[in-house]
mmCIF file of C-alpha atoms in Angstrom:
data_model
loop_
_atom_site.group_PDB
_atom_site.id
_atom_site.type_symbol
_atom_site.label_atom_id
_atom_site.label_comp_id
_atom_site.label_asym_id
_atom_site.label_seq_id
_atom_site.Cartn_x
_atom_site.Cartn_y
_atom_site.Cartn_z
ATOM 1 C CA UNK A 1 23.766 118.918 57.194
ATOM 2 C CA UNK A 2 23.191 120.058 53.574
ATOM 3 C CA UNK A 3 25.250 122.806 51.767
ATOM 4 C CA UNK A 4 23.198 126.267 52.576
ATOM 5 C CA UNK A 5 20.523 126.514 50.236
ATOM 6 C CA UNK A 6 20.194 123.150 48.770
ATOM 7 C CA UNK A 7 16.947 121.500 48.980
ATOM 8 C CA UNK A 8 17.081 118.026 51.104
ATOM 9 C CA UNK A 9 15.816 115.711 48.716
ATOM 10 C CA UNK A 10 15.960 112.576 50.155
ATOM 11 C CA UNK A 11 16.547 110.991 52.934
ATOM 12 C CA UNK A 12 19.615 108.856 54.256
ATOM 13 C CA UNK A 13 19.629 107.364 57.637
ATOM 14 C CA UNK A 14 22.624 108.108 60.404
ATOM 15 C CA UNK A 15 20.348 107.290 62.900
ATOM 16 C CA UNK A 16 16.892 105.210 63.394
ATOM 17 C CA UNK A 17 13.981 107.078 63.173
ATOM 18 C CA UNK A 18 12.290 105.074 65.309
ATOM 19 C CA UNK A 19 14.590 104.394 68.508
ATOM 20 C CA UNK A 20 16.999 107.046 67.520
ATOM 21 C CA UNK A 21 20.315 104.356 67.707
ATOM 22 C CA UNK A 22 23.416 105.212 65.508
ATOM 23 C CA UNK A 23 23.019 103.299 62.193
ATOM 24 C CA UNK A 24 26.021 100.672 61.730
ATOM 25 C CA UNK A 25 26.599 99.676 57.716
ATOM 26 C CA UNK A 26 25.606 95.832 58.023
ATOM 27 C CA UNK A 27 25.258 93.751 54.665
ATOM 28 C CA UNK A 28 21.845 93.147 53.552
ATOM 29 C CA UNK A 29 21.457 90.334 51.480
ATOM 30 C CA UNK A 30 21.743 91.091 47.845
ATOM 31 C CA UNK A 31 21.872 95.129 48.533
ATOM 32 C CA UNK A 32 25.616 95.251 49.813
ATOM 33 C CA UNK A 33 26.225 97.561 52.711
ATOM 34 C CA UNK A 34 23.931 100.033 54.022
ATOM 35 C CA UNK A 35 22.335 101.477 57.092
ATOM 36 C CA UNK A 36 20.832 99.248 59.919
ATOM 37 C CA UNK A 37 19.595 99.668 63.454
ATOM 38 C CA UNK A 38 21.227 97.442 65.620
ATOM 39 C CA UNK A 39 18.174 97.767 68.302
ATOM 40 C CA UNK A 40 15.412 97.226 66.062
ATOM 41 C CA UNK A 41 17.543 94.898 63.863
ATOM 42 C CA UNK A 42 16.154 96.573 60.402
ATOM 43 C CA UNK A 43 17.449 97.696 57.514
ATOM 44 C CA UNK A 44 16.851 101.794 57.092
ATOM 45 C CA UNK A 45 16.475 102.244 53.456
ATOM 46 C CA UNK A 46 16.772 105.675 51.950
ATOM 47 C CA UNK A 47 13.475 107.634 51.574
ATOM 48 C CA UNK A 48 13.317 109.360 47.888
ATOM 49 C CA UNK A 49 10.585 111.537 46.062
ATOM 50 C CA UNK A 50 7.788 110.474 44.272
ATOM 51 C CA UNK A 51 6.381 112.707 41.139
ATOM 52 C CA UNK A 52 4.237 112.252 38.048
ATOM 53 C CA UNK A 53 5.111 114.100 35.040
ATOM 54 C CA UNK A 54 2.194 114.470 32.042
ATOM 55 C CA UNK A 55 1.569 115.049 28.468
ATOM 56 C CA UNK A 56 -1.352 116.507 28.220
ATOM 57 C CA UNK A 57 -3.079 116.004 24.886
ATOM 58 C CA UNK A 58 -6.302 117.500 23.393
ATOM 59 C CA UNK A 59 -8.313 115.805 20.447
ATOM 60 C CA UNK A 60 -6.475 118.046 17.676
ATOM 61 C CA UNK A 61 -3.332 116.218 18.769
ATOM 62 C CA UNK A 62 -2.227 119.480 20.479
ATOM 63 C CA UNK A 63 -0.165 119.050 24.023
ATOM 64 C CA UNK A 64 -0.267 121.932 26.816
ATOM 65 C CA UNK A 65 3.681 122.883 27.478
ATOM 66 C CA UNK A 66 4.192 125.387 30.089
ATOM 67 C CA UNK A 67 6.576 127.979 30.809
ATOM 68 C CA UNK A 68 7.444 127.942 34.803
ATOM 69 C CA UNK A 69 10.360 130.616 35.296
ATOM 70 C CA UNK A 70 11.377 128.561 38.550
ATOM 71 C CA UNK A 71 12.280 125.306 36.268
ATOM 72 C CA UNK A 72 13.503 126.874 33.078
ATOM 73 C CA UNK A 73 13.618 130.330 31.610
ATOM 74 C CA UNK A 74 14.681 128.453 28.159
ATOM 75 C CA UNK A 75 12.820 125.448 27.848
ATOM 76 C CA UNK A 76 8.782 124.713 28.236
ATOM 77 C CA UNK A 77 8.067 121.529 30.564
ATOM 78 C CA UNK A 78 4.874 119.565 31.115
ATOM 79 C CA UNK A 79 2.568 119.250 33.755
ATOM 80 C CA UNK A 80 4.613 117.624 36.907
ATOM 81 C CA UNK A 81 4.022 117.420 40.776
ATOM 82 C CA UNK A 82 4.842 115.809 43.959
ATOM 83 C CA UNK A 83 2.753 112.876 45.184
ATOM 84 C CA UNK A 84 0.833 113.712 48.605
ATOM 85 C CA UNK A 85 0.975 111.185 51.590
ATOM 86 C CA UNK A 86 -1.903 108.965 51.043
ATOM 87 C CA UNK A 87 -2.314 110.072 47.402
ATOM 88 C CA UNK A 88 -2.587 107.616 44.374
ATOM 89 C CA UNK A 89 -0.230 108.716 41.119
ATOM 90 C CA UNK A 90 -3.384 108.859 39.363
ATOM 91 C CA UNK A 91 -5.248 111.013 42.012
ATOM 92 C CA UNK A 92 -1.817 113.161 41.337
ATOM 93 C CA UNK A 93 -2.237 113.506 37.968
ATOM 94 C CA UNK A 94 -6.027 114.632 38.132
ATOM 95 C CA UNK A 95 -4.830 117.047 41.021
ATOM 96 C CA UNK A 96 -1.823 118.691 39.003
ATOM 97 C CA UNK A 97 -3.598 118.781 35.808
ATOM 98 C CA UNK A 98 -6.434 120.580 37.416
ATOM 99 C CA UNK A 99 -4.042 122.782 39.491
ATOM 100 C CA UNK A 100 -2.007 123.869 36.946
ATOM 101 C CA UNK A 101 -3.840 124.276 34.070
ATOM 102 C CA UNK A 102 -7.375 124.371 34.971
ATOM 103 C CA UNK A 103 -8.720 121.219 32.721
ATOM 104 C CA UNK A 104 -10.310 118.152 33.789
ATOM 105 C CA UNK A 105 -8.408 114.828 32.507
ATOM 106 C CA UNK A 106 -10.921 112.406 30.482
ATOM 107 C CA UNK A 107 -8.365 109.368 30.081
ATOM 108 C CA UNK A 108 -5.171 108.821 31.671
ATOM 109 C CA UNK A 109 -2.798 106.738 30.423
ATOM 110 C CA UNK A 110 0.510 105.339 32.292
ATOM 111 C CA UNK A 111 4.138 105.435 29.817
ATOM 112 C CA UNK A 112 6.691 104.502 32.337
ATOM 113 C CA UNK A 113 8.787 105.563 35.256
ATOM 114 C CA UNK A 114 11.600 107.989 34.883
ATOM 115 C CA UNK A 115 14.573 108.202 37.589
ATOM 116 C CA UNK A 116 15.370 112.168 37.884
ATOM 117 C CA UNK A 117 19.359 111.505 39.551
ATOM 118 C CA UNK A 118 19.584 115.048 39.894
ATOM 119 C CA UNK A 119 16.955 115.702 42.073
ATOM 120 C CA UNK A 120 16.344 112.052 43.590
ATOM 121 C CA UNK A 121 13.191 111.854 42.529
ATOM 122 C CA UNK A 122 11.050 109.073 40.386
ATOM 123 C CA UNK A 123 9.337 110.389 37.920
ATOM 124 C CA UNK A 124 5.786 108.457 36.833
ATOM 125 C CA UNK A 125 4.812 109.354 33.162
ATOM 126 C CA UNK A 126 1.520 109.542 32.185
ATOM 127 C CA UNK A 127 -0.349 110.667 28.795
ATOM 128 C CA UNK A 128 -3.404 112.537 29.505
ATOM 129 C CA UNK A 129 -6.506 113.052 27.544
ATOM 130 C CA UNK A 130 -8.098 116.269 27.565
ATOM 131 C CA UNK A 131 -10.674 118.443 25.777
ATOM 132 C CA UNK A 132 -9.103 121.325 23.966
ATOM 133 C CA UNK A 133 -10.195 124.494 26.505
ATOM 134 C CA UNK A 134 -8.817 128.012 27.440
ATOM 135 C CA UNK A 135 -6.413 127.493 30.209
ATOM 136 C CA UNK A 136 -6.692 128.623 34.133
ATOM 137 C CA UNK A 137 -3.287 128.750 35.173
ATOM 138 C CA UNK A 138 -2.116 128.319 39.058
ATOM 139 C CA UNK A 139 0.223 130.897 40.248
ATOM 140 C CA UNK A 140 3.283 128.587 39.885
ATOM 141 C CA UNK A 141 3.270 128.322 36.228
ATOM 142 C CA UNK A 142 3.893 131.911 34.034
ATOM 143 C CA UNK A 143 2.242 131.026 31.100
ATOM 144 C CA UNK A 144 0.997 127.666 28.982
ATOM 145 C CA UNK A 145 0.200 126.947 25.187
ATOM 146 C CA UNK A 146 -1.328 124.155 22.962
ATOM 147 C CA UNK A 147 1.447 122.942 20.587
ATOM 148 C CA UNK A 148 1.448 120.164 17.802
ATOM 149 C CA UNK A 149 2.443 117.490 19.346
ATOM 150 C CA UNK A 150 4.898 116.812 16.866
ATOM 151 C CA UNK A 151 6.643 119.761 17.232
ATOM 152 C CA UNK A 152 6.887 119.458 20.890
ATOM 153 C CA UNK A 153 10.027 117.791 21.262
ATOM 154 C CA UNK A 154 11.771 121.076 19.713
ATOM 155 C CA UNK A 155 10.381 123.166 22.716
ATOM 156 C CA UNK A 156 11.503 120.967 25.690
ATOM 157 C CA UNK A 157 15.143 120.439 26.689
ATOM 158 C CA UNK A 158 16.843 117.584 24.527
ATOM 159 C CA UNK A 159 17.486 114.471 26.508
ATOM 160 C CA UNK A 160 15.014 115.627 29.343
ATOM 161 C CA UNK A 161 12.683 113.683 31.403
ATOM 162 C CA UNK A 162 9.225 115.595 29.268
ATOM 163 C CA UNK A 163 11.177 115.330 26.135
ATOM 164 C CA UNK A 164 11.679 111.771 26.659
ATOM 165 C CA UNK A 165 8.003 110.867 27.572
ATOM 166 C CA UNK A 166 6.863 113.331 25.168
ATOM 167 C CA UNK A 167 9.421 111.111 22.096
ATOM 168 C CA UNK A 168 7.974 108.025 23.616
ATOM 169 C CA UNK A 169 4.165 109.321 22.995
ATOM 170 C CA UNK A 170 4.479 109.800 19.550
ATOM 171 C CA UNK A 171 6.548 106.756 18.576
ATOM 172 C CA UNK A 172 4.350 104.470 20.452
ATOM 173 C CA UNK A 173 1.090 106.358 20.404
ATOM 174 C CA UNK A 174 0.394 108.570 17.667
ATOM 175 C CA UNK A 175 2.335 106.910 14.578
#
């Protein structure tokens, strides 16, 4: 059972979800030891999160960083959310974008995948084109601004998963 008041996020097997036997450790192949079901003779791999995180660009070159108290009272993030059951990443980002800030993506473009250890999460990075509107902001997020892009980096936490996509834009994309 988890510490009191830490989030479960992930899953490890004890048991089998589907026939509810004790897992034994067995080695699987090239994976080592981990969690099997002796009656249904499969492996029970560990269940993780699935998120997208975006940079959301307008055509002055200006990216939407938002302040959401819950993540960080020091740092502005991007535009991030949980992937739905039967939900595409890119039907994510359309969702989230829309959700958070109120705009309507034009282009979406995938960077690359980001593990988040802390949190046990995989983060998919995207770079989304917008036009440059007034914002409509969901409850969840306190306030939101149109930056450079350049000068984004600054604003987000060094070594951070938007800092990091937000580096890789503008070395790959906008120099």
């Amino acid at each position: 059972m988890p510490a009191a008041g830490r989030d479960i996020v992930y899953m490890k097997f004890s048991y089998c979800p589907v026939c509810g036997t004790k897992a034994i450790q067995e080695e699987i192949g090239d994976e080592g030891k981990m969690p099997y079901c002796p009656s249904c003779k499969m492996p029970l791999w560990d269940f993780f999160r699935t998120a997208i995180i975006c940079a959301v660009v307008n055509e002055n070159d200006e990216i939407a960083l938002l302040r959401q108290d819950y993540v960080s009272t020091t740092s502005y993030v991007c535009v991030a959310g949980h992937m739905k059951c039967g939900e595409s990443a890119e039907s994510t980002v359309l969702r989230e974008v829309k959700e958070e800030l109120g705009l309507d993506a034009e282009k979406i473009r995938y960077i690359r995948s980001y593990p988040y250890e802390k949190k046990d999460m995989l983060m998919l990075g995207y770079l989304v084109h917008v036009k440059k509107a007034d914002f409509l902001l969901s409850q969840e997020v306190n306030s939101a601004e149109w930056i450079k892009l350049a000068d984004a980096p600054a604003k987000l936490r060094e070594g951070g998963i938007a800092w990091q996509l937000v580096k890789e834009i503008l070395v790959d994309f906008f120099q």
